[in-house]
PDB file of C-alpha atoms in Angstrom:
ATOM      1  CA  MET M   1       0.000   0.000   0.000  1.00  0.00           C
ATOM      2  CA  GLY M   2       1.955   2.927  -1.321  1.00  0.00           C
ATOM      3  CA  VAL M   3       0.346   5.707   0.678  1.00  0.00           C
ATOM      4  CA  SER M   4       1.995   8.170   3.034  1.00  0.00           C
ATOM      5  CA  LEU M   5      -0.221   9.080   5.966  1.00  0.00           C
ATOM      6  CA  LYS M   6       0.191  12.011   8.299  1.00  0.00           C
ATOM      7  CA  PRO M   7       1.294  10.668  11.707  1.00  0.00           C
ATOM      8  CA  LEU M   8      -1.480  10.446  14.259  1.00  0.00           C
ATOM      9  CA  PRO M   9      -1.191  12.646  17.345  1.00  0.00           C
ATOM     10  CA  ALA M  10      -0.496  11.011  20.675  1.00  0.00           C
ATOM     11  CA  PRO M  11      -3.609   9.415  22.207  1.00  0.00           C
ATOM     12  CA  ALA M  12      -5.572  11.934  24.275  1.00  0.00           C
ATOM     13  CA  ALA M  13      -4.478  11.358  27.875  1.00  0.00           C
ATOM     14  CA  ARG M  14      -6.990  10.474  30.557  1.00  0.00           C
ATOM     15  CA  GLU M  15      -7.243  12.311  33.834  1.00  0.00           C
ATOM     16  CA  ASP M  16      -6.271  10.397  36.971  1.00  0.00           C
ATOM     17  CA  GLY M  17      -9.059   8.101  38.068  1.00  0.00           C
ATOM     18  CA  ASP M  18     -10.924   8.272  34.739  1.00  0.00           C
ATOM     19  CA  LEU M  19     -12.252   4.734  34.207  1.00  0.00           C
ATOM     20  CA  SER M  20     -14.893   5.604  31.625  1.00  0.00           C
ATOM     21  CA  PRO M  21     -14.834   3.537  28.428  1.00  0.00           C
ATOM     22  CA  ALA M  22     -13.205   4.999  25.341  1.00  0.00           C
ATOM     23  CA  THR M  23     -15.525   6.336  22.678  1.00  0.00           C
ATOM     24  CA  ILE M  24     -15.066   4.871  19.238  1.00  0.00           C
ATOM     25  CA  CYS M  25     -16.435   5.301  15.738  1.00  0.00           C
ATOM     26  CA  HIS M  26     -18.089   2.062  14.680  1.00  0.00           C
ATOM     27  CA  GLN M  27     -17.150   2.726  11.056  1.00  0.00           C
ATOM     28  CA  ILE M  28     -13.417   2.293  11.648  1.00  0.00           C
ATOM     29  CA  PHE M  29     -14.133  -1.023  13.387  1.00  0.00           C
ATOM     30  CA  ASP M  30     -16.592  -2.573  10.937  1.00  0.00           C
ATOM     31  CA  SER M  31     -16.722  -0.574   7.677  1.00  0.00           C
ATOM     32  CA  ILE M  32     -14.668   0.670   4.755  1.00  0.00           C
ATOM     33  CA  SER M  33     -15.472   3.190   2.027  1.00  0.00           C
ATOM     34  CA  VAL M  34     -14.288   3.710  -1.560  1.00  0.00           C
ATOM     35  CA  HIS M  35     -14.401   7.127  -3.218  1.00  0.00           C
ATOM     36  CA  ALA M  36     -15.172   7.582  -6.905  1.00  0.00           C
ATOM     37  CA  ASN M  37     -11.456   8.102  -7.603  1.00  0.00           C
ATOM     38  CA  GLY M  38     -10.687   4.722  -6.023  1.00  0.00           C
ATOM     39  CA  ASP M  39      -9.324   6.118  -2.749  1.00  0.00           C
ATOM     40  CA  ILE M  40     -10.081   4.036   0.338  1.00  0.00           C
ATOM     41  CA  VAL M  41     -11.223   5.975   3.408  1.00  0.00           C
ATOM     42  CA  CYS M  42     -12.927   5.005   6.650  1.00  0.00           C
ATOM     43  CA  TRP M  43     -16.390   6.362   5.788  1.00  0.00           C
ATOM     44  CA  GLY M  44     -18.331   8.997   3.833  1.00  0.00           C
ATOM     45  CA  VAL M  45     -17.761  11.547   6.613  1.00  0.00           C
ATOM     46  CA  ASP M  46     -14.242  11.902   5.159  1.00  0.00           C
ATOM     47  CA  SER M  47     -15.696  13.328   1.962  1.00  0.00           C
ATOM     48  CA  GLN M  48     -12.522  15.270   1.145  1.00  0.00           C
ATOM     49  CA  GLY M  49     -10.224  12.263   1.511  1.00  0.00           C
ATOM     50  CA  GLN M  50      -8.211  13.708   4.380  1.00  0.00           C
ATOM     51  CA  ARG M  51      -6.933  10.292   5.433  1.00  0.00           C
ATOM     52  CA  VAL M  52      -6.564   7.908   2.508  1.00  0.00           C
ATOM     53  CA  TYR M  53      -5.510   4.365   3.397  1.00  0.00           C
ATOM     54  CA  GLY M  54      -5.056   3.023  -0.123  1.00  0.00           C
ATOM     55  CA  ASN M  55      -6.678   2.853  -3.554  1.00  0.00           C
ATOM     56  CA  VAL M  56      -8.687   0.032  -5.101  1.00  0.00           C
ATOM     57  CA  PHE M  57      -6.647   0.260  -8.305  1.00  0.00           C
ATOM     58  CA  THR M  58      -3.529  -0.826  -6.411  1.00  0.00           C
ATOM     59  CA  ASP M  59      -4.768  -2.333  -3.119  1.00  0.00           C
ATOM     60  CA  ARG M  60      -7.253  -4.939  -1.968  1.00  0.00           C
ATOM     61  CA  ILE M  61      -9.720  -3.553   0.554  1.00  0.00           C
ATOM     62  CA  VAL M  62      -9.230  -6.540   2.862  1.00  0.00           C
ATOM     63  CA  ASP M  63      -5.489  -5.806   2.996  1.00  0.00           C
ATOM     64  CA  VAL M  64      -6.156  -2.159   3.804  1.00  0.00           C
ATOM     65  CA  TYR M  65      -8.795  -3.005   6.402  1.00  0.00           C
ATOM     66  CA  ASN M  66      -6.467  -5.424   8.188  1.00  0.00           C
ATOM     67  CA  GLY M  67      -3.371  -3.324   7.522  1.00  0.00           C
ATOM     68  CA  PRO M  68      -1.252  -1.333   9.976  1.00  0.00           C
ATOM     69  CA  ALA M  69      -2.795   2.106   9.275  1.00  0.00           C
ATOM     70  CA  TYR M  70      -6.373   0.938   9.942  1.00  0.00           C
ATOM     71  CA  ARG M  71      -5.260  -0.923  13.073  1.00  0.00           C
ATOM     72  CA  GLU M  72      -3.336   2.140  14.230  1.00  0.00           C
ATOM     73  CA  ILE M  73      -6.344   4.464  14.251  1.00  0.00           C
ATOM     74  CA  ARG M  74      -8.494   1.825  15.978  1.00  0.00           C
ATOM     75  CA  ASP M  75      -5.843   1.478  18.657  1.00  0.00           C
ATOM     76  CA  TRP M  76      -5.624   5.285  18.949  1.00  0.00           C
ATOM     77  CA  MET M  77      -9.335   5.492  19.743  1.00  0.00           C
ATOM     78  CA  LEU M  78      -9.160   2.699  22.306  1.00  0.00           C
ATOM     79  CA  ARG M  79      -6.212   4.313  24.087  1.00  0.00           C
ATOM     80  CA  SER M  80      -7.638   7.855  24.107  1.00  0.00           C
ATOM     81  CA  ARG M  81     -10.014   9.359  26.627  1.00  0.00           C
ATOM     82  CA  ALA M  82     -13.683   9.585  25.752  1.00  0.00           C
ATOM     83  CA  ASP M  83     -14.176  12.367  23.209  1.00  0.00           C
ATOM     84  CA  THR M  84     -15.691  13.053  19.782  1.00  0.00           C
ATOM     85  CA  TRP M  85     -12.557  14.481  18.138  1.00  0.00           C
ATOM     86  CA  CYS M  86     -11.337  12.281  15.270  1.00  0.00           C
ATOM     87  CA  PRO M  87      -7.760  12.348  13.952  1.00  0.00           C
ATOM     88  CA  ALA M  88      -8.884  11.079  10.523  1.00  0.00           C
ATOM     89  CA  VAL M  89     -10.886  14.208   9.714  1.00  0.00           C
ATOM     90  CA  GLU M  90      -9.198  16.439  12.331  1.00  0.00           C
ATOM     91  CA  ARG M  91     -12.429  17.686  13.844  1.00  0.00           C
ATOM     92  CA  HIS M  92     -15.172  16.625  16.214  1.00  0.00           C
ATOM     93  CA  CYS M  93     -17.230  13.935  14.544  1.00  0.00           C
ATOM     94  CA  PRO M  94     -20.805  12.931  15.448  1.00  0.00           C
ATOM     95  CA  LEU M  95     -19.949   9.292  14.688  1.00  0.00           C
ATOM     96  CA  ARG M  96     -17.336   8.901  17.424  1.00  0.00           C
ATOM     97  CA  VAL M  97     -19.834   8.474  20.245  1.00  0.00           C
ATOM     98  CA  VAL M  98     -20.027   4.702  20.795  1.00  0.00           C
ATOM     99  CA  PRO M  99     -18.646   3.417  24.118  1.00  0.00           C
ATOM    100  CA  ALA M 100     -16.001   0.771  23.480  1.00  0.00           C
ATOM    101  CA  SER M 101     -16.782  -2.670  24.834  1.00  0.00           C
ATOM    102  CA  VAL M 102     -14.476  -4.278  27.359  1.00  0.00           C
ATOM    103  CA  ASP M 103     -13.208  -6.769  24.786  1.00  0.00           C
ATOM    104  CA  GLN M 104     -12.977  -4.275  21.884  1.00  0.00           C
ATOM    105  CA  ASP M 105     -10.015  -5.234  19.716  1.00  0.00           C
ATOM    106  CA  ALA M 106      -8.100  -3.182  17.162  1.00  0.00           C
ATOM    107  CA  HIS M 107      -6.851  -6.220  15.256  1.00  0.00           C
ATOM    108  CA  ASN M 108      -9.554  -8.883  15.009  1.00  0.00           C
ATOM    109  CA  CYS M 109     -12.145  -6.916  13.060  1.00  0.00           C
ATOM    110  CA  ARG M 110     -14.340  -7.931  10.135  1.00  0.00           C
ATOM    111  CA  ILE M 111     -15.770  -5.782   7.370  1.00  0.00           C
ATOM    112  CA  LYS M 112     -19.530  -5.590   7.835  1.00  0.00           C
ATOM    113  CA  ILE M 113     -20.309  -2.681   5.508  1.00  0.00           C
ATOM    114  CA  LEU M 114     -18.613  -1.706   2.240  1.00  0.00           C
ATOM    115  CA  LYS M 115     -19.516   1.724   0.883  1.00  0.00           C
ATOM    116  CA  LEU M 116     -18.974   2.511  -2.814  1.00  0.00           C
ATOM    117  CA  GLU M 117     -19.224   5.998  -4.323  1.00  0.00           C
ATOM    118  CA  PRO M 118     -19.909   5.654  -8.076  1.00  0.00           C
ATOM    119  CA  VAL M 119     -19.670   9.300  -9.119  1.00  0.00           C
ATOM    120  CA  THR M 120     -19.033  12.903  -8.084  1.00  0.00           C
ATOM    121  CA  TYR M 121     -20.513  14.436 -11.229  1.00  0.00           C
ATOM    122  CA  CYS M 122     -23.485  16.649 -10.474  1.00  0.00           C
ATOM    123  CA  ASN M 123     -25.645  19.147 -12.363  1.00  0.00           C
ATOM    124  CA  LEU M 124     -27.294  20.503  -9.211  1.00  0.00           C
ATOM    125  CA  ARG M 125     -26.126  23.526  -7.229  1.00  0.00           C
ATOM    126  CA  CYS M 126     -26.913  22.575  -3.636  1.00  0.00           C
ATOM    127  CA  PRO M 127     -25.245  25.201  -1.411  1.00  0.00           C
ATOM    128  CA  VAL M 128     -24.214  22.795   1.370  1.00  0.00           C
ATOM    129  CA  CYS M 129     -23.035  19.885  -0.766  1.00  0.00           C
ATOM    130  CA  PRO M 130     -19.295  19.062  -0.813  1.00  0.00           C
ATOM    131  CA  VAL M 131     -19.420  19.091  -4.614  1.00  0.00           C
ATOM    132  CA  GLU M 132     -20.184  22.825  -4.493  1.00  0.00           C
ATOM    133  CA  THR M 133     -18.430  23.878  -1.276  1.00  0.00           C
ATOM    134  CA  ALA M 134     -15.243  21.842  -1.688  1.00  0.00           C
ATOM    135  CA  PHE M 135     -14.747  19.793  -4.858  1.00  0.00           C
ATOM    136  CA  LYS M 136     -15.280  22.786  -7.155  1.00  0.00           C
ATOM    137  CA  GLN M 137     -13.691  25.408  -4.906  1.00  0.00           C
ATOM    138  CA  ILE M 138     -10.520  23.937  -3.391  1.00  0.00           C
ATOM    139  CA  PRO M 139      -7.737  23.492  -5.984  1.00  0.00           C
ATOM    140  CA  ALA M 140      -6.410  20.225  -4.555  1.00  0.00           C
ATOM    141  CA  LEU M 141      -9.905  18.720  -4.460  1.00  0.00           C
ATOM    142  CA  LYS M 142     -10.619  19.805  -8.026  1.00  0.00           C
ATOM    143  CA  GLU M 143      -7.862  17.376  -8.954  1.00  0.00           C
ATOM    144  CA  THR M 144      -8.690  14.508  -6.601  1.00  0.00           C
ATOM    145  CA  ARG M 145     -12.473  14.626  -6.024  1.00  0.00           C
ATOM    146  CA  ALA M 146     -14.265  16.686  -8.691  1.00  0.00           C
ATOM    147  CA  GLN M 147     -16.050  14.927 -11.572  1.00  0.00           C
ATOM    148  CA  LYS M 148     -14.794  11.439 -10.809  1.00  0.00           C
ATOM    149  CA  LEU M 149     -16.378   8.174 -11.867  1.00  0.00           C
ATOM    150  CA  LEU M 150     -15.749   4.741 -10.351  1.00  0.00           C
ATOM    151  CA  ALA M 151     -16.330   2.384 -13.254  1.00  0.00           C
ATOM    152  CA  LEU M 152     -18.985  -0.282 -12.852  1.00  0.00           C
ATOM    153  CA  GLU M 153     -16.394  -2.954 -13.635  1.00  0.00           C
ATOM    154  CA  THR M 154     -14.236  -1.696 -10.770  1.00  0.00           C
ATOM    155  CA  MET M 155     -17.137  -1.695  -8.303  1.00  0.00           C
ATOM    156  CA  LEU M 156     -18.149  -5.215  -9.285  1.00  0.00           C
ATOM    157  CA  ASP M 157     -14.553  -6.389  -8.951  1.00  0.00           C
ATOM    158  CA  VAL M 158     -14.341  -4.937  -5.436  1.00  0.00           C
ATOM    159  CA  VAL M 159     -17.633  -6.589  -4.450  1.00  0.00           C
ATOM    160  CA  ALA M 160     -16.652  -9.914  -5.995  1.00  0.00           C
ATOM    161  CA  HIS M 161     -13.300 -10.088  -4.197  1.00  0.00           C
ATOM    162  CA  GLN M 162     -14.589  -9.267  -0.726  1.00  0.00           C
ATOM    163  CA  VAL M 163     -17.790 -10.816   0.583  1.00  0.00           C
ATOM    164  CA  VAL M 164     -19.475  -8.471   3.078  1.00  0.00           C
ATOM    165  CA  PRO M 165     -22.929  -8.533   4.726  1.00  0.00           C
ATOM    166  CA  GLU M 166     -23.915  -5.143   3.282  1.00  0.00           C
ATOM    167  CA  THR M 167     -22.810  -2.909   0.411  1.00  0.00           C
ATOM    168  CA  ASN M 168     -23.898   0.739   0.314  1.00  0.00           C
ATOM    169  CA  ILE M 169     -23.918   2.565  -3.020  1.00  0.00           C
ATOM    170  CA  PHE M 170     -23.798   6.279  -2.274  1.00  0.00           C
ATOM    171  CA  GLY M 171     -22.659   9.458  -3.928  1.00  0.00           C
ATOM    172  CA  PHE M 172     -22.730  13.223  -4.168  1.00  0.00           C
ATOM    173  CA  GLY M 173     -24.132  13.103  -7.689  1.00  0.00           C
ATOM    174  CA  GLY M 174     -27.553  14.616  -8.296  1.00  0.00           C
ATOM    175  CA  GLU M 175     -29.838  14.239 -11.282  1.00  0.00           C
ATOM    176  CA  LYS M 176     -27.095  12.752 -13.443  1.00  0.00           C
ATOM    177  CA  TYR M 177     -26.532  10.228 -10.686  1.00  0.00           C
ATOM    178  CA  HIS M 178     -30.067   9.039 -10.109  1.00  0.00           C
ATOM    179  CA  GLU M 179     -30.844   8.863 -13.841  1.00  0.00           C
ATOM    180  CA  GLY M 180     -28.176   6.189 -14.256  1.00  0.00           C
ATOM    181  CA  VAL M 181     -28.372   4.521 -10.893  1.00  0.00           C
ATOM    182  CA  ALA M 182     -30.721   1.768 -12.028  1.00  0.00           C
ATOM    183  CA  VAL M 183     -28.161   0.562 -14.537  1.00  0.00           C
ATOM    184  CA  LEU M 184     -25.510   0.545 -11.802  1.00  0.00           C
ATOM    185  CA  LEU M 185     -27.647  -1.206  -9.224  1.00  0.00           C
ATOM    186  CA  ALA M 186     -28.901  -4.150 -11.206  1.00  0.00           C
ATOM    187  CA  PRO M 187     -25.521  -5.841 -11.834  1.00  0.00           C
ATOM    188  CA  ALA M 188     -24.376  -4.981  -8.309  1.00  0.00           C
ATOM    189  CA  TRP M 189     -27.461  -6.650  -6.853  1.00  0.00           C
ATOM    190  CA  PHE M 190     -26.848  -9.676  -9.057  1.00  0.00           C
ATOM    191  CA  VAL M 191     -23.235 -10.088  -7.931  1.00  0.00           C
ATOM    192  CA  SER M 192     -24.131  -9.558  -4.270  1.00  0.00           C
ATOM    193  CA  ILE M 193     -27.067 -11.948  -4.019  1.00  0.00           C
ATOM    194  CA  GLY M 194     -24.929 -14.566  -2.325  1.00  0.00           C
ATOM    195  CA  SER M 195     -22.945 -12.138  -0.186  1.00  0.00           C
ATOM    196  CA  GLY M 196     -25.416  -9.810   1.460  1.00  0.00           C
ATOM    197  CA  MET M 197     -27.621  -6.783   0.997  1.00  0.00           C
ATOM    198  CA  VAL M 198     -27.054  -3.892  -1.407  1.00  0.00           C
ATOM    199  CA  SER M 199     -28.604  -0.542  -0.498  1.00  0.00           C
ATOM    200  CA  LEU M 200     -28.826   2.849  -2.194  1.00  0.00           C
ATOM    201  CA  LEU M 201     -28.068   5.914  -0.086  1.00  0.00           C
ATOM    202  CA  LEU M 202     -29.525   9.152  -1.439  1.00  0.00           C
ATOM    203  CA  CYS M 203     -27.433  12.178  -0.585  1.00  0.00           C
ATOM    204  CA  ARG M 204     -29.922  15.041  -0.731  1.00  0.00           C
ATOM    205  CA  ALA M 205     -33.580  15.940  -0.888  1.00  0.00           C
ATOM    206  CA  LYS M 206     -33.770  16.415  -4.633  1.00  0.00           C
ATOM    207  CA  THR M 207     -32.227  13.030  -5.265  1.00  0.00           C
ATOM    208  CA  VAL M 208     -35.383  11.609  -3.742  1.00  0.00           C
ATOM    209  CA  ALA M 209     -36.660  12.339  -7.243  1.00  0.00           C
ATOM    210  CA  PHE M 210     -35.302   8.837  -7.945  1.00  0.00           C
ATOM    211  CA  THR M 211     -38.329   8.076 -10.060  1.00  0.00           C
ATOM    212  CA  VAL M 212     -40.768   5.190 -10.203  1.00  0.00           C
ATOM    213  CA  ARG M 213     -39.664   4.755 -13.789  1.00  0.00           C
ATOM    214  CA  ASN M 214     -36.062   4.139 -12.723  1.00  0.00           C
ATOM    215  CA  LEU M 215     -37.176   1.823  -9.969  1.00  0.00           C
ATOM    216  CA  LEU M 216     -39.164  -0.210 -12.474  1.00  0.00           C
ATOM    217  CA  ILE M 217     -36.176  -0.287 -14.832  1.00  0.00           C
ATOM    218  CA  ALA M 218     -33.956  -1.550 -12.015  1.00  0.00           C
ATOM    219  CA  THR M 219     -36.489  -4.220 -11.056  1.00  0.00           C
ATOM    220  CA  ALA M 220     -36.856  -5.347 -14.664  1.00  0.00           C
ATOM    221  CA  LEU M 221     -33.106  -5.558 -15.130  1.00  0.00           C
ATOM    222  CA  VAL M 222     -32.632  -7.636 -12.009  1.00  0.00           C
ATOM    223  CA  ALA M 223     -35.499  -9.918 -12.964  1.00  0.00           C
ATOM    224  CA  ALA M 224     -34.125 -10.342 -16.470  1.00  0.00           C
ATOM    225  CA  ILE M 225     -30.642 -11.176 -15.171  1.00  0.00           C
ATOM    226  CA  LEU M 226     -32.064 -13.777 -12.802  1.00  0.00           C
ATOM    227  CA  GLY M 227     -34.322 -15.212 -15.481  1.00  0.00           C
ATOM    228  CA  LEU M 228     -37.396 -14.542 -13.383  1.00  0.00           C
ATOM    229  CA  VAL M 229     -39.366 -12.873 -16.144  1.00  0.00           C
ATOM    230  CA  VAL M 230     -40.591 -14.646 -19.265  1.00  0.00           C
ATOM    231  CA  TYR M 231     -41.284 -12.050 -21.922  1.00  0.00           C
ATOM    232  CA  PRO M 232     -44.153 -12.741 -24.342  1.00  0.00           C
ATOM    233  CA  LYS M 233     -43.211 -13.708 -27.866  1.00  0.00           C
TER     234      LYS M 233
END
């Protein structure tokens, strides 16, 4: 894994007598996320790719998930005092609120959720979306995050090589995204039938315009792939 990560700060010290459990982010202990440019991050909350652990074009997600960098940040959370500040995104995060269990382990973890981001193209102008506030505005992110597309073949390869209970397909794309999402979902569902559930995460209110027409297209495609529909001659 040819990535160079910024060193983590020292674990946040506890005060004398503090026996409260550490607070952890479940995502770093049971999930992994792939951006549309192939970068592997802990979860969608790291939308800017501040801490990239690898890339699916050069690394297997299972190797990243069980690798030293992922184990290091898990261990950091377990050794730090209870807090919501996260060194991955360098800010307080609403996800780091789960009390660690007594037997919580940084090493023996299993991927439960794989998140795939197909696209960062968007023809909407939502004022609070990272596409508008970051990907189009910050020069470095214009290069790494703006107008990226994770090819269907790449997503299917990732799913096929790592069986997980659940795969989330999410993205910051708007109308362009939901118009093509049926075509993306059908093969992904087909590949994942034996390995768990595939879900679609909609990123904003207008994307709820995911139409009945597209839903019917997706259903028809899945049915056709599975041979469940006999079309009249």
